[in-house]
């Protein structure tokens, strides 16, 4: 009983720090998926377009980003501005800013492949029908193809969000105050190597499990609406 009471007391003492870390983790994940989806959509359209130069650039972008670790990308984008940007340019030296950029860029490479597969899953006959009605290529993509593709790839985008919640823990490497940063700080202050990381693991599990359940419910609602229509 004393063991459980000690663990509860430990959690209650340090809970405010973990709550601050949760806020940073969630914000990073949401921004990463948001900007990653925007950039990933552009990359996917470039790759599927008729311009061979843009298509090759998109392919190279995806291969480079997916072929290098997020830790390396994060280090380059965070520490390079600190080395070359004047100290008075505070915004451009911001670690949170470049952490969001790094996570968004990394996510965009994976999201672009998700979106590309979603676009290719739409029957080409719909494109031909839209073009026969006088719609331009961009109008066809914007009003016919993308809305259907987005609906098909929502589960995969949800999984990307869940993945980012876990992968965002890497920002503690650049001293961004997320869950893992505070877990490390608490470990150093209390000299307890087990409890801080156990609590961090439980928090990550709760976040990812809850998100997965919500996304599952959304997917079932979308399936139900499809069956009714």
mmCIF file of C-alpha atoms in Angstrom:
data_model
loop_
_atom_site.group_PDB
_atom_site.id
_atom_site.type_symbol
_atom_site.label_atom_id
_atom_site.label_comp_id
_atom_site.label_asym_id
_atom_site.label_seq_id
_atom_site.Cartn_x
_atom_site.Cartn_y
_atom_site.Cartn_z
ATOM 1 C CA UNK A 1 0.000 0.000 0.000
ATOM 2 C CA UNK A 2 2.868 2.343 0.841
ATOM 3 C CA UNK A 3 4.388 1.661 -2.601
ATOM 4 C CA UNK A 4 1.166 2.741 -4.356
ATOM 5 C CA UNK A 5 0.806 5.778 -2.116
ATOM 6 C CA UNK A 6 4.367 6.832 -2.935
ATOM 7 C CA UNK A 7 3.710 6.517 -6.672
ATOM 8 C CA UNK A 8 0.486 8.552 -6.382
ATOM 9 C CA UNK A 9 2.284 11.193 -4.333
ATOM 10 C CA UNK A 10 5.085 11.314 -6.925
ATOM 11 C CA UNK A 11 2.578 11.812 -9.741
ATOM 12 C CA UNK A 12 0.615 14.486 -7.869
ATOM 13 C CA UNK A 13 3.800 16.420 -7.129
ATOM 14 C CA UNK A 14 5.009 16.513 -10.719
ATOM 15 C CA UNK A 15 1.671 16.474 -12.563
ATOM 16 C CA UNK A 16 1.774 20.232 -13.457
ATOM 17 C CA UNK A 17 5.039 19.691 -15.350
ATOM 18 C CA UNK A 18 3.638 16.716 -17.248
ATOM 19 C CA UNK A 19 0.538 18.751 -18.153
ATOM 20 C CA UNK A 20 2.764 21.450 -19.647
ATOM 21 C CA UNK A 21 4.575 18.760 -21.618
ATOM 22 C CA UNK A 22 1.279 17.294 -22.857
ATOM 23 C CA UNK A 23 0.245 20.707 -24.168
ATOM 24 C CA UNK A 24 3.477 21.103 -26.148
ATOM 25 C CA UNK A 25 3.268 17.529 -27.492
ATOM 26 C CA UNK A 26 -0.325 17.947 -28.692
ATOM 27 C CA UNK A 27 0.337 21.345 -30.281
ATOM 28 C CA UNK A 28 3.427 20.021 -32.081
ATOM 29 C CA UNK A 29 1.523 16.991 -33.373
ATOM 30 C CA UNK A 30 -1.464 19.025 -34.598
ATOM 31 C CA UNK A 31 0.715 21.618 -36.338
ATOM 32 C CA UNK A 32 2.919 18.881 -37.789
ATOM 33 C CA UNK A 33 -0.041 17.067 -39.344
ATOM 34 C CA UNK A 34 -1.705 20.310 -40.490
ATOM 35 C CA UNK A 35 1.298 21.793 -42.292
ATOM 36 C CA UNK A 36 2.519 18.341 -43.281
ATOM 37 C CA UNK A 37 -0.815 17.683 -45.005
ATOM 38 C CA UNK A 38 -0.737 21.006 -46.848
ATOM 39 C CA UNK A 39 2.833 20.483 -48.028
ATOM 40 C CA UNK A 40 2.254 16.784 -48.677
ATOM 41 C CA UNK A 41 -0.728 17.603 -50.909
ATOM 42 C CA UNK A 42 1.414 19.935 -53.002
ATOM 43 C CA UNK A 43 4.162 17.310 -53.251
ATOM 44 C CA UNK A 44 1.654 14.633 -54.277
ATOM 45 C CA UNK A 45 0.158 16.870 -56.978
ATOM 46 C CA UNK A 46 3.638 17.729 -58.253
ATOM 47 C CA UNK A 47 4.528 14.052 -58.427
ATOM 48 C CA UNK A 48 1.359 13.120 -60.297
ATOM 49 C CA UNK A 49 1.488 16.133 -62.620
ATOM 50 C CA UNK A 50 2.602 16.160 -66.233
ATOM 51 C CA UNK A 51 5.614 18.401 -65.588
ATOM 52 C CA UNK A 52 8.516 15.954 -65.453
ATOM 53 C CA UNK A 53 10.867 18.380 -63.711
ATOM 54 C CA UNK A 54 8.431 19.042 -60.850
ATOM 55 C CA UNK A 55 7.639 15.327 -60.671
ATOM 56 C CA UNK A 56 11.330 14.434 -60.283
ATOM 57 C CA UNK A 57 11.785 17.160 -57.666
ATOM 58 C CA UNK A 58 8.847 15.726 -55.706
ATOM 59 C CA UNK A 59 10.231 12.190 -55.963
ATOM 60 C CA UNK A 60 13.676 13.352 -54.797
ATOM 61 C CA UNK A 61 12.108 15.286 -51.899
ATOM 62 C CA UNK A 62 10.164 12.258 -50.681
ATOM 63 C CA UNK A 63 13.129 9.912 -51.002
ATOM 64 C CA UNK A 64 15.504 12.265 -49.173
ATOM 65 C CA UNK A 65 13.120 13.041 -46.319
ATOM 66 C CA UNK A 66 12.049 9.422 -45.860
ATOM 67 C CA UNK A 67 15.638 8.232 -46.181
ATOM 68 C CA UNK A 68 17.063 10.391 -43.378
ATOM 69 C CA UNK A 69 16.229 10.267 -39.651
ATOM 70 C CA UNK A 70 13.935 12.864 -38.133
ATOM 71 C CA UNK A 71 16.607 13.511 -35.506
ATOM 72 C CA UNK A 72 19.063 14.616 -38.214
ATOM 73 C CA UNK A 73 16.461 16.829 -39.903
ATOM 74 C CA UNK A 74 15.518 18.364 -36.547
ATOM 75 C CA UNK A 75 19.162 19.016 -35.646
ATOM 76 C CA UNK A 76 19.898 20.710 -38.976
ATOM 77 C CA UNK A 77 16.828 22.944 -38.880
ATOM 78 C CA UNK A 78 17.159 23.928 -35.207
ATOM 79 C CA UNK A 79 20.911 24.385 -34.794
ATOM 80 C CA UNK A 80 21.737 25.934 -38.197
ATOM 81 C CA UNK A 81 19.696 29.130 -37.547
ATOM 82 C CA UNK A 82 21.283 29.387 -34.104
ATOM 83 C CA UNK A 83 24.690 29.415 -35.794
ATOM 84 C CA UNK A 84 24.034 31.779 -38.699
ATOM 85 C CA UNK A 85 21.134 34.041 -37.662
ATOM 86 C CA UNK A 86 22.027 37.182 -35.639
ATOM 87 C CA UNK A 87 20.959 37.055 -31.969
ATOM 88 C CA UNK A 88 18.596 40.002 -32.408
ATOM 89 C CA UNK A 89 16.486 38.006 -34.895
ATOM 90 C CA UNK A 90 14.786 36.147 -32.066
ATOM 91 C CA UNK A 91 11.908 34.726 -34.114
ATOM 92 C CA UNK A 92 14.214 33.139 -36.704
ATOM 93 C CA UNK A 93 16.259 31.544 -33.925
ATOM 94 C CA UNK A 94 13.188 30.057 -32.243
ATOM 95 C CA UNK A 95 13.532 26.367 -31.404
ATOM 96 C CA UNK A 96 9.732 25.805 -31.337
ATOM 97 C CA UNK A 97 9.437 27.354 -34.803
ATOM 98 C CA UNK A 98 12.077 25.149 -36.406
ATOM 99 C CA UNK A 99 10.882 22.093 -34.505
ATOM 100 C CA UNK A 100 7.434 22.541 -36.065
ATOM 101 C CA UNK A 101 9.063 23.039 -39.479
ATOM 102 C CA UNK A 102 11.144 19.867 -39.078
ATOM 103 C CA UNK A 103 8.195 17.754 -37.974
ATOM 104 C CA UNK A 104 5.985 19.185 -40.743
ATOM 105 C CA UNK A 105 8.587 18.498 -43.429
ATOM 106 C CA UNK A 106 9.132 14.966 -42.180
ATOM 107 C CA UNK A 107 5.394 14.322 -42.015
ATOM 108 C CA UNK A 108 4.790 15.810 -45.462
ATOM 109 C CA UNK A 109 6.898 13.140 -47.162
ATOM 110 C CA UNK A 110 4.757 10.375 -45.694
ATOM 111 C CA UNK A 111 1.492 12.278 -46.133
ATOM 112 C CA UNK A 112 2.311 12.908 -49.803
ATOM 113 C CA UNK A 113 2.468 9.160 -50.392
ATOM 114 C CA UNK A 114 -0.834 8.699 -48.574
ATOM 115 C CA UNK A 115 -2.477 11.409 -50.668
ATOM 116 C CA UNK A 116 -0.913 10.111 -53.890
ATOM 117 C CA UNK A 117 -2.350 6.663 -53.259
ATOM 118 C CA UNK A 118 -5.713 8.244 -52.422
ATOM 119 C CA UNK A 119 -5.767 10.206 -55.656
ATOM 120 C CA UNK A 120 -4.789 7.162 -57.708
ATOM 121 C CA UNK A 121 -7.584 5.160 -56.063
ATOM 122 C CA UNK A 122 -10.200 7.401 -57.721
ATOM 123 C CA UNK A 123 -11.445 5.911 -60.970
ATOM 124 C CA UNK A 124 -9.925 7.712 -63.961
ATOM 125 C CA UNK A 125 -13.334 7.746 -65.607
ATOM 126 C CA UNK A 126 -14.342 10.554 -63.260
ATOM 127 C CA UNK A 127 -11.479 12.673 -64.526
ATOM 128 C CA UNK A 128 -12.485 12.008 -68.104
ATOM 129 C CA UNK A 129 -16.117 12.855 -67.337
ATOM 130 C CA UNK A 130 -15.133 16.133 -65.661
ATOM 131 C CA UNK A 131 -12.897 17.111 -68.570
ATOM 132 C CA UNK A 132 -15.661 16.297 -71.045
ATOM 133 C CA UNK A 133 -17.875 18.757 -69.155
ATOM 134 C CA UNK A 134 -15.336 21.497 -69.805
ATOM 135 C CA UNK A 135 -13.569 21.521 -66.431
ATOM 136 C CA UNK A 136 -9.873 22.302 -66.451
ATOM 137 C CA UNK A 137 -7.289 19.944 -64.979
ATOM 138 C CA UNK A 138 -6.942 22.042 -61.820
ATOM 139 C CA UNK A 139 -10.732 22.303 -61.405
ATOM 140 C CA UNK A 140 -11.074 18.550 -61.817
ATOM 141 C CA UNK A 141 -8.446 17.951 -59.155
ATOM 142 C CA UNK A 142 -9.894 20.553 -56.766
ATOM 143 C CA UNK A 143 -13.610 19.786 -57.041
ATOM 144 C CA UNK A 144 -13.800 16.138 -58.140
ATOM 145 C CA UNK A 145 -10.702 14.140 -57.234
ATOM 146 C CA UNK A 146 -9.328 15.653 -54.011
ATOM 147 C CA UNK A 147 -12.633 15.668 -52.034
ATOM 148 C CA UNK A 148 -13.087 11.945 -52.696
ATOM 149 C CA UNK A 149 -9.419 11.168 -52.085
ATOM 150 C CA UNK A 150 -9.419 13.011 -48.746
ATOM 151 C CA UNK A 151 -12.383 10.963 -47.550
ATOM 152 C CA UNK A 152 -10.567 7.749 -48.493
ATOM 153 C CA UNK A 153 -7.313 8.679 -46.752
ATOM 154 C CA UNK A 154 -8.707 10.115 -43.496
ATOM 155 C CA UNK A 155 -7.920 6.891 -41.554
ATOM 156 C CA UNK A 156 -4.325 6.944 -42.815
ATOM 157 C CA UNK A 157 -3.975 10.631 -41.920
ATOM 158 C CA UNK A 158 -5.299 9.804 -38.464
ATOM 159 C CA UNK A 159 -2.644 7.142 -38.085
ATOM 160 C CA UNK A 160 -0.019 9.714 -39.095
ATOM 161 C CA UNK A 161 -1.252 11.974 -36.282
ATOM 162 C CA UNK A 162 -0.954 9.127 -33.785
ATOM 163 C CA UNK A 163 2.569 8.423 -35.042
ATOM 164 C CA UNK A 164 3.543 12.067 -34.672
ATOM 165 C CA UNK A 165 2.379 12.113 -31.049
ATOM 166 C CA UNK A 166 4.991 9.457 -30.333
ATOM 167 C CA UNK A 167 7.711 10.761 -32.648
ATOM 168 C CA UNK A 168 7.416 14.304 -31.293
ATOM 169 C CA UNK A 169 9.233 13.036 -28.195
ATOM 170 C CA UNK A 170 12.423 13.605 -30.160
ATOM 171 C CA UNK A 171 12.131 17.389 -29.698
ATOM 172 C CA UNK A 172 13.339 16.947 -26.121
ATOM 173 C CA UNK A 173 16.761 16.527 -27.784
ATOM 174 C CA UNK A 174 16.732 20.248 -28.613
ATOM 175 C CA UNK A 175 15.398 21.169 -25.156
ATOM 176 C CA UNK A 176 11.814 21.802 -26.215
ATOM 177 C CA UNK A 177 9.609 21.371 -23.176
ATOM 178 C CA UNK A 178 7.513 18.356 -24.160
ATOM 179 C CA UNK A 179 6.598 15.293 -22.107
ATOM 180 C CA UNK A 180 10.014 13.652 -22.456
ATOM 181 C CA UNK A 181 11.827 16.870 -21.568
ATOM 182 C CA UNK A 182 10.006 17.083 -18.247
ATOM 183 C CA UNK A 183 10.435 13.350 -17.638
ATOM 184 C CA UNK A 184 14.191 13.822 -18.004
ATOM 185 C CA UNK A 185 14.133 16.930 -15.826
ATOM 186 C CA UNK A 186 12.197 15.132 -13.075
ATOM 187 C CA UNK A 187 14.584 12.165 -13.292
ATOM 188 C CA UNK A 188 17.543 14.500 -12.809
ATOM 189 C CA UNK A 189 15.919 16.324 -9.894
ATOM 190 C CA UNK A 190 14.697 13.237 -8.019
ATOM 191 C CA UNK A 191 17.407 10.715 -9.005
ATOM 192 C CA UNK A 192 14.628 8.261 -9.781
ATOM 193 C CA UNK A 193 15.182 6.603 -13.179
ATOM 194 C CA UNK A 194 11.964 4.567 -13.284
ATOM 195 C CA UNK A 195 8.927 6.594 -12.220
ATOM 196 C CA UNK A 196 9.358 9.647 -14.512
ATOM 197 C CA UNK A 197 9.614 7.545 -17.666
ATOM 198 C CA UNK A 198 6.875 5.151 -16.566
ATOM 199 C CA UNK A 199 4.493 8.088 -16.159
ATOM 200 C CA UNK A 200 5.606 9.466 -19.559
ATOM 201 C CA UNK A 201 4.909 6.076 -21.168
ATOM 202 C CA UNK A 202 1.425 5.959 -19.608
ATOM 203 C CA UNK A 203 0.683 9.501 -20.820
ATOM 204 C CA UNK A 204 1.771 8.669 -24.381
ATOM 205 C CA UNK A 205 -0.336 5.514 -24.307
ATOM 206 C CA UNK A 206 -3.414 7.428 -23.120
ATOM 207 C CA UNK A 207 -2.941 10.067 -25.831
ATOM 208 C CA UNK A 208 -2.427 7.588 -28.661
ATOM 209 C CA UNK A 209 -5.114 5.145 -27.500
ATOM 210 C CA UNK A 210 -7.705 7.895 -27.057
ATOM 211 C CA UNK A 211 -6.865 9.388 -30.450
ATOM 212 C CA UNK A 212 -7.079 5.984 -32.131
ATOM 213 C CA UNK A 213 -10.482 5.332 -30.576
ATOM 214 C CA UNK A 214 -11.818 8.728 -31.703
ATOM 215 C CA UNK A 215 -10.512 8.167 -35.209
ATOM 216 C CA UNK A 216 -12.105 4.722 -35.232
ATOM 217 C CA UNK A 217 -15.478 6.247 -34.373
ATOM 218 C CA UNK A 218 -15.054 8.849 -37.119
ATOM 219 C CA UNK A 219 -14.202 6.155 -39.641
ATOM 220 C CA UNK A 220 -17.294 4.132 -38.677
ATOM 221 C CA UNK A 221 -19.492 7.230 -39.077
ATOM 222 C CA UNK A 222 -18.037 7.852 -42.534
ATOM 223 C CA UNK A 223 -18.657 4.216 -43.490
ATOM 224 C CA UNK A 224 -22.230 4.482 -42.206
ATOM 225 C CA UNK A 225 -22.856 7.656 -44.220
ATOM 226 C CA UNK A 226 -21.490 5.921 -47.329
ATOM 227 C CA UNK A 227 -23.796 2.951 -46.838
ATOM 228 C CA UNK A 228 -26.846 5.211 -46.410
ATOM 229 C CA UNK A 229 -26.006 7.142 -49.552
#
